[in-house]
C-alpha positions as CSV (number, residue, x, y, z in Angstrom):
1,X,0.0,0.0,0.0
2,X,1.1,3.5,-0.8
3,X,0.3,7.0,0.4
4,X,-1.1,9.6,-2.0
5,X,-1.2,13.3,-1.7
6,X,-3.4,15.6,-3.8
7,X,-3.2,19.4,-4.1
8,X,-5.7,21.4,-6.0
9,X,-5.1,25.1,-6.9
10,X,-7.1,27.8,-8.6
11,X,-4.0,29.0,-10.6
12,X,-2.1,27.1,-13.3
13,X,1.0,29.2,-12.8
14,X,1.0,28.7,-9.0
15,X,0.2,25.0,-9.6
16,X,3.3,24.5,-11.7
17,X,5.4,26.4,-9.1
18,X,3.9,24.3,-6.3
19,X,4.6,21.0,-8.1
20,X,8.2,22.0,-8.7
21,X,8.7,23.0,-5.0
22,X,7.1,19.7,-3.9
23,X,9.4,17.6,-6.0
24,X,12.5,19.4,-4.8
25,X,11.4,19.2,-1.1
26,X,10.8,15.5,-0.6
27,X,11.4,12.1,-2.1
28,X,8.1,11.6,-3.8
29,X,6.8,10.4,-7.1
30,X,4.8,12.7,-9.3
31,X,1.8,10.7,-10.6
32,X,0.2,13.7,-12.4
33,X,0.3,17.4,-12.6
34,X,-2.1,19.0,-15.0
35,X,-4.6,21.8,-15.6
36,X,-8.3,21.0,-15.2
37,X,-11.3,23.2,-15.7
38,X,-10.5,26.8,-16.4
39,X,-7.8,28.1,-14.2
40,X,-7.4,25.1,-11.9
41,X,-4.4,22.8,-11.5
42,X,-4.2,19.4,-9.9
43,X,-1.1,17.7,-8.4
44,X,-1.1,14.0,-7.4
45,X,1.9,12.5,-5.7
46,X,2.9,9.2,-4.0
47,X,5.5,8.2,-1.5
48,X,6.1,7.5,2.1
49,X,3.7,9.2,4.5
50,X,6.2,11.7,5.9
51,X,7.6,12.6,2.5
52,X,4.1,13.2,1.1
53,X,3.1,15.2,4.2
54,X,6.2,17.3,3.8
55,X,5.7,17.9,0.0
56,X,2.1,18.9,0.5
57,X,3.1,21.4,3.2
58,X,5.7,22.9,0.9
59,X,3.2,23.0,-2.0
60,X,0.6,24.8,0.1
61,X,3.2,27.3,1.4
62,X,4.3,28.1,-2.1
63,X,0.8,28.7,-3.4
64,X,-0.8,30.1,-0.2
65,X,-4.1,31.8,-1.2
66,X,-4.5,29.7,-4.4
67,X,-5.1,26.3,-2.6
68,X,-8.6,25.0,-3.3
69,X,-8.2,21.8,-1.3
70,X,-5.6,19.2,-0.3
71,X,-5.8,15.5,0.6
72,X,-3.5,12.9,2.2
73,X,-4.5,9.2,2.2
74,X,-2.1,6.9,3.8
75,X,-2.1,3.2,2.8
76,X,-4.4,3.7,-0.2
77,X,-5.2,0.8,-2.5
78,X,-3.3,1.2,-5.8
79,X,-6.6,0.9,-7.7
80,X,-7.5,4.4,-6.5
81,X,-4.6,5.8,-8.5
82,X,-5.7,3.8,-11.5
83,X,-9.2,5.2,-11.2
84,X,-8.0,8.8,-10.8
85,X,-5.9,8.4,-13.9
86,X,-8.7,6.5,-15.7
87,X,-6.2,3.9,-16.6
88,X,-8.5,1.0,-16.0
89,X,-12.2,0.4,-16.7
90,X,-14.6,-2.0,-15.0
91,X,-15.1,-5.1,-17.1
92,X,-18.9,-4.7,-17.0
93,X,-21.4,-2.0,-15.9
94,X,-24.6,-3.1,-14.2
95,X,-25.6,0.3,-12.8
96,X,-24.8,4.0,-13.2
97,X,-24.5,6.7,-10.6
98,X,-23.5,10.3,-11.0
99,X,-21.8,12.4,-8.4
100,X,-20.9,16.0,-8.8
101,X,-18.3,17.9,-6.8
102,X,-16.9,21.4,-6.5
103,X,-13.4,20.2,-6.1
104,X,-11.5,17.2,-7.5
105,X,-10.4,16.5,-3.9
106,X,-14.0,15.8,-3.0
107,X,-14.3,13.3,-5.8
108,X,-11.1,11.5,-4.7
109,X,-12.6,11.2,-1.2
110,X,-15.8,9.8,-2.6
């Protein structure tokens, strides 16, 4: 099991800066860093709990007022990362549900 950290910002420029600072601050792996809906930026990292906590703290400090939300999930099942990256699909669908969120962080928690 691994730890994931997720940081969502309302500025693409600050998001790029935060991702750079996070990678320089701790021994983490960058899973994804990308813009989303207009003006937002998402950063997903993995690593040891302490490294992910440290990187998230540095990312938040570098972006300050641009942080929309943050998330740390220790010992997460690797399938969560696959689902976030949409790298695997269920073999069959028997039902459909729709959830809507203000932030991507809320969707990851769900």
